[in-house]
PDB file of C-alpha atoms and ligand atoms in Angstrom:
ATOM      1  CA  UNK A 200     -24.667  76.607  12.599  1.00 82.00           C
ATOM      2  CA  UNK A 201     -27.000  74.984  14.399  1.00 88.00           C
ATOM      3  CA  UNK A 202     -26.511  71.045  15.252  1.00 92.00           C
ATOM      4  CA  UNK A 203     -29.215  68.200  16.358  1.00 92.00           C
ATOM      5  CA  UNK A 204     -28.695  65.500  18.222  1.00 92.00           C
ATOM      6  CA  UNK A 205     -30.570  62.453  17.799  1.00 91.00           C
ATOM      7  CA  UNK A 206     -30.901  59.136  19.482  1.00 88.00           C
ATOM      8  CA  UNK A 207     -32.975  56.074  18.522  1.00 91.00           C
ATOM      9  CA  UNK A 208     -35.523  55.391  21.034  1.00 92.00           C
ATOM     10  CA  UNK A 209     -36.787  51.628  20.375  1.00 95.00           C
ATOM     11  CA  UNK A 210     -40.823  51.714  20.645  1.00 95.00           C
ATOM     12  CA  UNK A 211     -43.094  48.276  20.544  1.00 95.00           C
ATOM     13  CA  UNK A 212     -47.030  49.266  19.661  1.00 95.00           C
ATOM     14  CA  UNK A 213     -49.692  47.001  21.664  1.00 92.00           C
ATOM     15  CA  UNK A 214     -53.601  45.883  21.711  1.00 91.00           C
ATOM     16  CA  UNK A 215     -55.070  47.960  23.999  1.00 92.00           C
ATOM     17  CA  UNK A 216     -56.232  45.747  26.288  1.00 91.00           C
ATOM     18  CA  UNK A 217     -59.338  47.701  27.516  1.00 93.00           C
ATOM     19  CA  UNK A 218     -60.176  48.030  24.562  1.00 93.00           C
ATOM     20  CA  UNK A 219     -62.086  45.337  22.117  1.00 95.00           C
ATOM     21  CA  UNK A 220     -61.549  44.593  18.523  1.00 96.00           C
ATOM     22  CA  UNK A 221     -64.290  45.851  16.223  1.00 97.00           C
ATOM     23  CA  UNK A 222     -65.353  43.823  12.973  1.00 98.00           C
ATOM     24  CA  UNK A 223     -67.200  45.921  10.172  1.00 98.00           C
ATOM     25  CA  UNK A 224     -67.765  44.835   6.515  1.00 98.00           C
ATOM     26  CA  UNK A 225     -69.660  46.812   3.147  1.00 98.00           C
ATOM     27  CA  UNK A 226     -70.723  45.149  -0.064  1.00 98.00           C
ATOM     28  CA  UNK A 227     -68.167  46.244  -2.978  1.00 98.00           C
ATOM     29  CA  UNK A 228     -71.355  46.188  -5.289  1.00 98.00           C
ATOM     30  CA  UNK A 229     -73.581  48.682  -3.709  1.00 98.00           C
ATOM     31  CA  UNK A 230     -72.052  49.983  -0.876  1.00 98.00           C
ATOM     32  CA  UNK A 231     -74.439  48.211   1.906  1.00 98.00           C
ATOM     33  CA  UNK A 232     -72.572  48.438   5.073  1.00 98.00           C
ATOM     34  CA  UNK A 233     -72.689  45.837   8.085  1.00 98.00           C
ATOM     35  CA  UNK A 234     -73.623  46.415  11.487  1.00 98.00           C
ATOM     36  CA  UNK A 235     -70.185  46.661  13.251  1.00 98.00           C
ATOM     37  CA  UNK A 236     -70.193  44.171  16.118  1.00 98.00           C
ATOM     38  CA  UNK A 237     -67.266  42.529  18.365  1.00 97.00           C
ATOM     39  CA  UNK A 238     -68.241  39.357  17.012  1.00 98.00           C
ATOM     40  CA  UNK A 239     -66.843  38.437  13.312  1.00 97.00           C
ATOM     41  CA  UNK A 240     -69.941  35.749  13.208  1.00 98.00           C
ATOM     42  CA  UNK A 241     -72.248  38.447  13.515  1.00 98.00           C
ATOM     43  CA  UNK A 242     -70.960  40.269  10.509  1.00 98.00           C
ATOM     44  CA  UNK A 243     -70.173  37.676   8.675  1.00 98.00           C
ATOM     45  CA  UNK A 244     -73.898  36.329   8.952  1.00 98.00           C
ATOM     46  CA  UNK A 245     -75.074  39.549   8.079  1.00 98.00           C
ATOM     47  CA  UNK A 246     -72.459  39.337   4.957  1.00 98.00           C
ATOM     48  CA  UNK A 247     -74.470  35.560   3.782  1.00 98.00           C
ATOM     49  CA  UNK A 248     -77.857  37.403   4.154  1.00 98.00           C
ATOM     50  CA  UNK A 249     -77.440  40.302   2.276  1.00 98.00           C
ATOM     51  CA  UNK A 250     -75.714  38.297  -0.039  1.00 98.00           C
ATOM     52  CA  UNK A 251     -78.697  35.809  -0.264  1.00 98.00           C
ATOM     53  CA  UNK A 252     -81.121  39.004  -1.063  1.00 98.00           C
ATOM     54  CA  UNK A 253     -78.815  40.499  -3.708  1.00 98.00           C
ATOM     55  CA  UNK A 254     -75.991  38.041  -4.928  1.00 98.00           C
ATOM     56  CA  UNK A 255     -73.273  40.603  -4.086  1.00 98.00           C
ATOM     57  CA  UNK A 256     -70.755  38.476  -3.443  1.00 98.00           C
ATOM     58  CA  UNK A 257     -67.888  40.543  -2.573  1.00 98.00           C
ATOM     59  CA  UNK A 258     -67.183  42.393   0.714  1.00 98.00           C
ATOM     60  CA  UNK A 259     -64.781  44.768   2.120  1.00 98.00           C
ATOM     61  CA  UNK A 260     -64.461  43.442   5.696  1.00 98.00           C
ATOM     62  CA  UNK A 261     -62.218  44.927   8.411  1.00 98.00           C
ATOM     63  CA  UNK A 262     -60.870  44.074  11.936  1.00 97.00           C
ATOM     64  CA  UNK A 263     -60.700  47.463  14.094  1.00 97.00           C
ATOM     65  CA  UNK A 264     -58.601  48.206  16.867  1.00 96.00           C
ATOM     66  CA  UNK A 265     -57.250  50.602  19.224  1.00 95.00           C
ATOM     67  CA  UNK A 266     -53.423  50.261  20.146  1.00 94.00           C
ATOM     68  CA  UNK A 267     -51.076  52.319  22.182  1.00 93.00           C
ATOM     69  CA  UNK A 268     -47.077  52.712  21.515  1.00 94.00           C
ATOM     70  CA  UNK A 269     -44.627  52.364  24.642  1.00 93.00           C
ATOM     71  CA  UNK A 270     -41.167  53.646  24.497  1.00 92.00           C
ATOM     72  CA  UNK A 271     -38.382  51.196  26.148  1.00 90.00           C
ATOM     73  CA  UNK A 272     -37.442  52.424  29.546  1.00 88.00           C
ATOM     74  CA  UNK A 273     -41.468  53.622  30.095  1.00 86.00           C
ATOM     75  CA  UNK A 274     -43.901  52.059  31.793  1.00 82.00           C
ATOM     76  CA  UNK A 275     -45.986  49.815  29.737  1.00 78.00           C
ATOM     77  CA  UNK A 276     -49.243  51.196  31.096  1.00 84.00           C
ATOM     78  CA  UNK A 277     -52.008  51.973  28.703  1.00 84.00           C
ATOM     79  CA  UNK A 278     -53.361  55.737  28.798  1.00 79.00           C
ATOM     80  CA  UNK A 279     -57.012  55.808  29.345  1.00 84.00           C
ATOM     81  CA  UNK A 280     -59.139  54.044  26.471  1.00 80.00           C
ATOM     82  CA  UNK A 281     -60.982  56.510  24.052  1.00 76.00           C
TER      83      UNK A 281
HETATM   84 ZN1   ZN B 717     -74.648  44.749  -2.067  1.00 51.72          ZN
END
């Protein structure tokens, strides 16, 4: 018989922080995508024009980001950013 041991290892997950976060959106009517950009204003402009052009009026948008788990007792340094 063969036997396991386990332990519970307490891990916290963090913004990378050399990292930035990355704000995309697409049109749920047609599938028109955004250009991503670091700045939600950007894509949310983008978002009123195409609107404007079309009336789609519904949007998919999402805030990107990388983060990076650290296990208590290790050192809370990021590994390098992708
Ligand atoms: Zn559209």
């Amino acid at each position: 018989m063969t036997r396991a041991i386990v332990r519970h290892v307490p891990h916290t997950i963090r913004q990378h922080p050399d990292t930035r976060v990355m704000f995309e959106a697409s049109c749920q009517r047609c599938g028109w995508l955004a250009v991503p950009s670091t700045d939600a204003d950007v894509v949310d402009e983008q978002c009123l024009v195409h609107a404007g052009r079309s009336n789609h009026r519904i949007f998919r948008r999402a805030m990107l980001s990388h983060a990076f788990v650290v296990r208590e007792g290790e050192s809370p340094e990021p590994p390098a950013a992708p």
